[in-house]
């Protein structure tokens, strides 16, 4: 009987001893990182706050309208109220990745449009406009008015004929230089003021080399390329205008001359 009683009592004591080996003191401790991870897992998806400044997805380029990038170019074309057959927009900007070019429609109606192109950081690139006139005579008069004073008269004293590269005539005075030459229906005019560090011959050579391989649009019935440097070779304004039927187009900006010509040749 004593042996039976001892055996019955020893069972709970043994169980108590075994359980005591796994007390809270001896149990494995959870690290701070594990505890934090556990807390994060307990957060539901509804409790996670959205990023207040989400990063925009990169725009995809559209091979048919790479400037500005992708759908932005189609958006601009779709906004314009002019007959689509008369719309001319740049297809690309030299030395600019398409996704970094943006266009803003400044004015827009059935006979005119005006678009400011700039980089996404706000740097101006070009101002592109088009205007339809009532008749050919009025449109032609607009170009003729713009040509006034840009053609060098070969009969004037001090005017020299240029035959090397871009043929034409040039007149040089104190702090003044003016060249003009014809390229089909186009008049090319280059003038400068106080541009001592400007090599006019080199600029004209670059223009001639480009036009030799990439003539300006033959769809133009009249055209003027006006290039003006002041006061240095880094400060240039290019204004290019041409007429197709009753519509006059213009591209203005501070791009280097050859890049401005490339821009015009890309318009479609």
mmCIF file of C-alpha atoms in Angstrom:
data_model
loop_
_atom_site.group_PDB
_atom_site.id
_atom_site.type_symbol
_atom_site.label_atom_id
_atom_site.label_comp_id
_atom_site.label_asym_id
_atom_site.label_seq_id
_atom_site.Cartn_x
_atom_site.Cartn_y
_atom_site.Cartn_z
ATOM 1 C CA UNK A 1 0.000 0.000 0.000
ATOM 2 C CA UNK A 2 2.835 2.432 0.806
ATOM 3 C CA UNK A 3 4.499 1.634 -2.507
ATOM 4 C CA UNK A 4 1.237 2.368 -4.359
ATOM 5 C CA UNK A 5 0.772 5.680 -2.549
ATOM 6 C CA UNK A 6 4.354 6.698 -3.333
ATOM 7 C CA UNK A 7 3.879 5.900 -7.000
ATOM 8 C CA UNK A 8 0.653 7.950 -7.193
ATOM 9 C CA UNK A 9 2.251 10.985 -5.565
ATOM 10 C CA UNK A 10 5.400 10.767 -7.619
ATOM 11 C CA UNK A 11 3.473 11.258 -10.896
ATOM 12 C CA UNK A 12 2.334 14.850 -10.271
ATOM 13 C CA UNK A 13 5.657 15.774 -8.747
ATOM 14 C CA UNK A 14 7.494 14.512 -11.801
ATOM 15 C CA UNK A 15 5.166 16.398 -14.143
ATOM 16 C CA UNK A 16 5.664 19.535 -12.084
ATOM 17 C CA UNK A 17 9.401 19.150 -12.322
ATOM 18 C CA UNK A 18 9.279 18.693 -16.094
ATOM 19 C CA UNK A 19 7.042 21.729 -16.583
ATOM 20 C CA UNK A 20 9.319 23.775 -14.401
ATOM 21 C CA UNK A 21 12.159 23.224 -16.903
ATOM 22 C CA UNK A 22 10.209 25.212 -19.478
ATOM 23 C CA UNK A 23 9.305 28.152 -17.286
ATOM 24 C CA UNK A 24 9.089 31.729 -18.620
ATOM 25 C CA UNK A 25 12.589 32.323 -17.323
ATOM 26 C CA UNK A 26 14.080 29.476 -19.344
ATOM 27 C CA UNK A 27 11.951 29.951 -22.515
ATOM 28 C CA UNK A 28 13.731 31.333 -25.673
ATOM 29 C CA UNK A 29 13.527 35.148 -25.733
ATOM 30 C CA UNK A 30 12.199 36.924 -28.859
ATOM 31 C CA UNK A 31 14.611 39.511 -30.324
ATOM 32 C CA UNK A 32 13.541 43.112 -30.967
ATOM 33 C CA UNK A 33 13.795 42.580 -34.758
ATOM 34 C CA UNK A 34 11.618 39.470 -34.601
ATOM 35 C CA UNK A 35 9.090 41.236 -32.402
ATOM 36 C CA UNK A 36 8.992 44.208 -34.834
ATOM 37 C CA UNK A 37 8.562 41.859 -37.762
ATOM 38 C CA UNK A 38 5.700 40.180 -36.009
ATOM 39 C CA UNK A 39 4.027 43.489 -35.351
ATOM 40 C CA UNK A 40 4.412 44.477 -39.017
ATOM 41 C CA UNK A 41 2.846 41.215 -40.165
ATOM 42 C CA UNK A 42 -0.151 41.915 -37.952
ATOM 43 C CA UNK A 43 -0.859 45.194 -39.764
ATOM 44 C CA UNK A 44 -3.625 44.748 -42.271
ATOM 45 C CA UNK A 45 -3.312 46.100 -45.801
ATOM 46 C CA UNK A 46 -5.972 48.690 -45.022
ATOM 47 C CA UNK A 47 -3.793 50.127 -42.268
ATOM 48 C CA UNK A 48 -0.808 50.797 -44.563
ATOM 49 C CA UNK A 49 -0.690 54.456 -45.583
ATOM 50 C CA UNK A 50 -0.168 55.305 -49.234
ATOM 51 C CA UNK A 51 2.958 57.199 -50.218
ATOM 52 C CA UNK A 52 1.892 60.884 -50.300
ATOM 53 C CA UNK A 53 4.475 61.547 -53.027
ATOM 54 C CA UNK A 54 4.221 58.577 -55.412
ATOM 55 C CA UNK A 55 6.792 58.394 -58.162
ATOM 56 C CA UNK A 56 5.246 58.688 -61.641
ATOM 57 C CA UNK A 57 5.654 55.750 -63.936
ATOM 58 C CA UNK A 58 8.173 56.402 -66.717
ATOM 59 C CA UNK A 59 6.545 57.498 -69.942
ATOM 60 C CA UNK A 60 6.897 55.250 -72.936
ATOM 61 C CA UNK A 61 8.070 56.688 -76.215
ATOM 62 C CA UNK A 62 5.892 56.445 -79.285
ATOM 63 C CA UNK A 63 7.900 55.763 -82.427
ATOM 64 C CA UNK A 64 5.435 57.753 -84.518
ATOM 65 C CA UNK A 65 5.413 60.785 -82.280
ATOM 66 C CA UNK A 66 8.567 60.863 -80.164
ATOM 67 C CA UNK A 67 8.420 64.548 -79.210
ATOM 68 C CA UNK A 68 7.075 65.093 -76.667
ATOM 69 C CA UNK A 69 7.107 61.499 -75.464
ATOM 70 C CA UNK A 70 4.397 59.041 -76.382
ATOM 71 C CA UNK A 71 0.799 59.988 -75.856
ATOM 72 C CA UNK A 72 1.662 63.596 -74.948
ATOM 73 C CA UNK A 73 2.403 64.402 -78.613
ATOM 74 C CA UNK A 74 -0.836 62.826 -79.729
ATOM 75 C CA UNK A 75 -2.654 64.783 -77.029
ATOM 76 C CA UNK A 76 -1.290 68.077 -78.377
ATOM 77 C CA UNK A 77 -2.162 67.196 -81.957
ATOM 78 C CA UNK A 78 -5.630 66.146 -80.839
ATOM 79 C CA UNK A 79 -6.170 69.454 -79.035
ATOM 80 C CA UNK A 80 -5.477 71.623 -82.064
ATOM 81 C CA UNK A 81 -8.545 72.962 -83.849
ATOM 82 C CA UNK A 82 -6.841 73.657 -87.185
ATOM 83 C CA UNK A 83 -7.496 71.272 -90.051
ATOM 84 C CA UNK A 84 -5.190 68.301 -89.431
ATOM 85 C CA UNK A 85 -3.805 68.490 -92.987
ATOM 86 C CA UNK A 86 -2.283 71.898 -92.187
ATOM 87 C CA UNK A 87 -0.813 70.999 -88.792
ATOM 88 C CA UNK A 88 2.993 70.791 -88.614
ATOM 89 C CA UNK A 89 4.650 69.679 -85.364
ATOM 90 C CA UNK A 90 8.265 68.739 -84.540
ATOM 91 C CA UNK A 91 8.928 65.016 -84.661
ATOM 92 C CA UNK A 92 12.098 65.338 -82.592
ATOM 93 C CA UNK A 93 14.406 67.807 -80.890
ATOM 94 C CA UNK A 94 18.153 67.452 -81.541
ATOM 95 C CA UNK A 95 20.182 66.374 -78.497
ATOM 96 C CA UNK A 96 17.035 66.008 -76.391
ATOM 97 C CA UNK A 97 15.637 62.709 -75.160
ATOM 98 C CA UNK A 98 11.971 62.575 -76.084
ATOM 99 C CA UNK A 99 10.737 61.923 -72.558
ATOM 100 C CA UNK A 100 12.329 65.181 -71.392
ATOM 101 C CA UNK A 101 10.438 67.405 -73.862
ATOM 102 C CA UNK A 102 7.020 68.864 -73.103
ATOM 103 C CA UNK A 103 4.685 71.023 -75.155
ATOM 104 C CA UNK A 104 2.156 73.557 -73.893
ATOM 105 C CA UNK A 105 -0.575 74.911 -76.150
ATOM 106 C CA UNK A 106 -0.532 78.690 -75.679
ATOM 107 C CA UNK A 107 -3.272 79.579 -78.195
ATOM 108 C CA UNK A 108 -5.534 77.495 -80.355
ATOM 109 C CA UNK A 109 -8.341 78.062 -82.842
ATOM 110 C CA UNK A 110 -9.365 76.925 -86.317
ATOM 111 C CA UNK A 111 -6.896 79.251 -88.108
ATOM 112 C CA UNK A 112 -3.929 79.541 -85.695
ATOM 113 C CA UNK A 113 -2.046 77.648 -83.037
ATOM 114 C CA UNK A 114 0.907 78.435 -80.793
ATOM 115 C CA UNK A 115 2.916 75.845 -78.832
ATOM 116 C CA UNK A 116 5.740 76.422 -76.374
ATOM 117 C CA UNK A 117 8.188 73.517 -76.184
ATOM 118 C CA UNK A 118 10.453 73.166 -73.158
ATOM 119 C CA UNK A 119 12.291 70.560 -71.125
ATOM 120 C CA UNK A 120 10.568 69.068 -68.092
ATOM 121 C CA UNK A 121 12.812 71.289 -65.980
ATOM 122 C CA UNK A 122 11.304 74.367 -67.664
ATOM 123 C CA UNK A 123 14.141 75.288 -70.048
ATOM 124 C CA UNK A 124 12.646 76.824 -73.245
ATOM 125 C CA UNK A 125 13.419 74.995 -76.482
ATOM 126 C CA UNK A 126 11.256 76.465 -79.236
ATOM 127 C CA UNK A 127 8.074 78.358 -79.980
ATOM 128 C CA UNK A 128 6.114 76.810 -82.872
ATOM 129 C CA UNK A 129 3.230 78.653 -84.524
ATOM 130 C CA UNK A 130 0.999 78.424 -87.591
ATOM 131 C CA UNK A 131 -1.466 80.892 -89.075
ATOM 132 C CA UNK A 132 -3.860 80.542 -91.986
ATOM 133 C CA UNK A 133 -4.607 83.652 -94.065
ATOM 134 C CA UNK A 134 -7.620 84.504 -96.184
ATOM 135 C CA UNK A 135 -5.736 84.209 -99.474
ATOM 136 C CA UNK A 136 -2.310 83.535 -100.991
ATOM 137 C CA UNK A 137 -1.594 87.223 -101.433
ATOM 138 C CA UNK A 138 -2.016 87.975 -97.730
ATOM 139 C CA UNK A 139 0.095 84.977 -96.694
ATOM 140 C CA UNK A 140 2.824 85.911 -99.178
ATOM 141 C CA UNK A 141 2.831 89.495 -97.944
ATOM 142 C CA UNK A 142 3.440 88.233 -94.401
ATOM 143 C CA UNK A 143 6.649 86.490 -95.504
ATOM 144 C CA UNK A 144 7.767 89.436 -97.636
ATOM 145 C CA UNK A 145 7.359 91.754 -94.659
ATOM 146 C CA UNK A 146 9.504 89.452 -92.559
ATOM 147 C CA UNK A 147 12.194 89.385 -95.280
ATOM 148 C CA UNK A 148 12.597 93.156 -95.298
ATOM 149 C CA UNK A 149 16.083 94.277 -94.254
ATOM 150 C CA UNK A 150 17.480 90.738 -94.243
ATOM 151 C CA UNK A 151 18.812 90.647 -97.791
ATOM 152 C CA UNK A 152 22.319 92.071 -98.330
ATOM 153 C CA UNK A 153 22.402 94.327 -101.393
ATOM 154 C CA UNK A 154 25.401 93.207 -103.491
ATOM 155 C CA UNK A 155 25.670 96.717 -104.982
ATOM 156 C CA UNK A 156 26.369 98.390 -101.657
ATOM 157 C CA UNK A 157 29.956 99.476 -100.873
ATOM 158 C CA UNK A 158 31.968 97.013 -98.855
ATOM 159 C CA UNK A 159 29.848 94.000 -99.744
ATOM 160 C CA UNK A 160 31.804 90.850 -100.579
ATOM 161 C CA UNK A 161 30.615 87.866 -102.554
ATOM 162 C CA UNK A 162 30.967 84.505 -100.805
ATOM 163 C CA UNK A 163 31.325 81.403 -102.916
ATOM 164 C CA UNK A 164 32.937 78.981 -100.506
ATOM 165 C CA UNK A 165 30.301 76.834 -98.803
ATOM 166 C CA UNK A 166 27.119 78.875 -98.539
ATOM 167 C CA UNK A 167 27.145 81.270 -101.463
ATOM 168 C CA UNK A 168 25.810 84.780 -100.971
ATOM 169 C CA UNK A 169 26.978 88.228 -99.932
ATOM 170 C CA UNK A 170 28.362 89.596 -96.690
ATOM 171 C CA UNK A 171 28.936 93.063 -95.314
ATOM 172 C CA UNK A 172 31.159 93.669 -92.330
ATOM 173 C CA UNK A 173 31.515 96.855 -90.324
ATOM 174 C CA UNK A 174 32.527 97.942 -86.850
ATOM 175 C CA UNK A 175 30.928 95.424 -84.493
ATOM 176 C CA UNK A 176 28.483 94.515 -87.247
ATOM 177 C CA UNK A 177 28.229 91.602 -89.661
ATOM 178 C CA UNK A 178 25.486 90.663 -92.093
ATOM 179 C CA UNK A 179 25.304 87.777 -94.556
ATOM 180 C CA UNK A 180 22.496 86.642 -96.813
ATOM 181 C CA UNK A 181 22.185 83.935 -99.431
ATOM 182 C CA UNK A 182 19.507 82.074 -101.353
ATOM 183 C CA UNK A 183 18.719 78.371 -101.062
ATOM 184 C CA UNK A 184 15.906 77.699 -103.514
ATOM 185 C CA UNK A 185 12.827 79.543 -102.201
ATOM 186 C CA UNK A 186 14.618 80.200 -98.909
ATOM 187 C CA UNK A 187 16.549 83.291 -97.844
ATOM 188 C CA UNK A 188 19.215 82.601 -95.209
ATOM 189 C CA UNK A 189 20.302 85.648 -93.191
ATOM 190 C CA UNK A 190 22.999 85.742 -90.516
ATOM 191 C CA UNK A 191 23.807 88.910 -88.602
ATOM 192 C CA UNK A 192 25.717 89.716 -85.443
ATOM 193 C CA UNK A 193 26.439 92.624 -83.184
ATOM 194 C CA UNK A 194 29.574 92.952 -81.043
ATOM 195 C CA UNK A 195 30.381 89.264 -81.528
ATOM 196 C CA UNK A 196 34.160 89.445 -81.522
ATOM 197 C CA UNK A 197 34.529 85.787 -80.599
ATOM 198 C CA UNK A 198 32.176 84.539 -83.330
ATOM 199 C CA UNK A 199 33.654 82.877 -86.398
ATOM 200 C CA UNK A 200 31.069 83.752 -89.035
ATOM 201 C CA UNK A 201 32.800 81.687 -91.700
ATOM 202 C CA UNK A 202 32.640 78.562 -89.540
ATOM 203 C CA UNK A 203 28.968 79.067 -88.719
ATOM 204 C CA UNK A 204 28.135 79.498 -92.396
ATOM 205 C CA UNK A 205 30.231 76.447 -93.264
ATOM 206 C CA UNK A 206 28.266 74.316 -90.782
ATOM 207 C CA UNK A 207 24.966 75.576 -92.164
ATOM 208 C CA UNK A 208 26.082 74.931 -95.754
ATOM 209 C CA UNK A 209 27.245 71.410 -94.912
ATOM 210 C CA UNK A 210 23.937 70.580 -93.290
ATOM 211 C CA UNK A 211 21.802 72.046 -96.080
ATOM 212 C CA UNK A 212 23.885 70.204 -98.656
ATOM 213 C CA UNK A 213 22.605 66.878 -97.310
ATOM 214 C CA UNK A 214 19.323 68.041 -95.729
ATOM 215 C CA UNK A 215 17.645 70.750 -97.830
ATOM 216 C CA UNK A 216 14.909 72.753 -96.169
ATOM 217 C CA UNK A 217 11.340 71.592 -96.940
ATOM 218 C CA UNK A 218 10.606 71.908 -100.652
ATOM 219 C CA UNK A 219 6.928 72.218 -99.735
ATOM 220 C CA UNK A 220 7.741 75.827 -98.800
ATOM 221 C CA UNK A 221 6.869 78.323 -101.504
ATOM 222 C CA UNK A 222 8.645 81.098 -99.578
ATOM 223 C CA UNK A 223 10.929 80.842 -96.567
ATOM 224 C CA UNK A 224 13.294 82.878 -94.385
ATOM 225 C CA UNK A 225 15.959 81.675 -91.933
ATOM 226 C CA UNK A 226 16.981 84.592 -89.726
ATOM 227 C CA UNK A 227 19.957 84.014 -87.385
ATOM 228 C CA UNK A 228 21.105 86.725 -85.016
ATOM 229 C CA UNK A 229 24.049 86.651 -82.594
ATOM 230 C CA UNK A 230 24.416 89.208 -79.814
ATOM 231 C CA UNK A 231 26.601 89.835 -78.016
ATOM 232 C CA UNK A 232 28.475 86.512 -78.257
ATOM 233 C CA UNK A 233 28.407 83.203 -80.032
ATOM 234 C CA UNK A 234 26.566 81.729 -77.028
ATOM 235 C CA UNK A 235 23.688 84.182 -77.396
ATOM 236 C CA UNK A 236 21.786 83.320 -80.566
ATOM 237 C CA UNK A 237 18.209 83.802 -81.714
ATOM 238 C CA UNK A 238 16.888 81.831 -84.670
ATOM 239 C CA UNK A 239 13.594 82.727 -86.345
ATOM 240 C CA UNK A 240 12.500 80.515 -89.244
ATOM 241 C CA UNK A 241 9.295 81.202 -91.163
ATOM 242 C CA UNK A 242 7.856 79.741 -94.343
ATOM 243 C CA UNK A 243 4.685 79.634 -96.377
ATOM 244 C CA UNK A 244 2.826 76.599 -97.670
ATOM 245 C CA UNK A 245 -0.204 77.770 -99.605
ATOM 246 C CA UNK A 246 -2.197 80.127 -97.371
ATOM 247 C CA UNK A 247 -0.529 78.910 -94.162
ATOM 248 C CA UNK A 248 2.559 80.508 -92.598
ATOM 249 C CA UNK A 249 4.604 78.474 -90.131
ATOM 250 C CA UNK A 250 7.242 79.726 -87.717
ATOM 251 C CA UNK A 251 9.842 78.205 -85.400
ATOM 252 C CA UNK A 252 11.605 80.543 -82.987
ATOM 253 C CA UNK A 253 14.108 79.853 -80.250
ATOM 254 C CA UNK A 254 17.691 79.931 -79.021
ATOM 255 C CA UNK A 255 18.847 76.620 -80.441
ATOM 256 C CA UNK A 256 22.129 76.599 -82.380
ATOM 257 C CA UNK A 257 21.421 77.278 -86.086
ATOM 258 C CA UNK A 258 21.953 73.728 -87.362
ATOM 259 C CA UNK A 259 19.774 72.285 -84.585
ATOM 260 C CA UNK A 260 17.021 74.762 -85.463
ATOM 261 C CA UNK A 261 17.237 73.649 -89.116
ATOM 262 C CA UNK A 262 17.039 70.016 -88.016
ATOM 263 C CA UNK A 263 13.936 70.839 -86.005
ATOM 264 C CA UNK A 264 12.251 72.440 -89.019
ATOM 265 C CA UNK A 265 13.103 69.473 -91.225
ATOM 266 C CA UNK A 266 11.543 67.101 -88.697
ATOM 267 C CA UNK A 267 8.159 68.852 -88.711
ATOM 268 C CA UNK A 268 5.290 66.857 -90.067
#
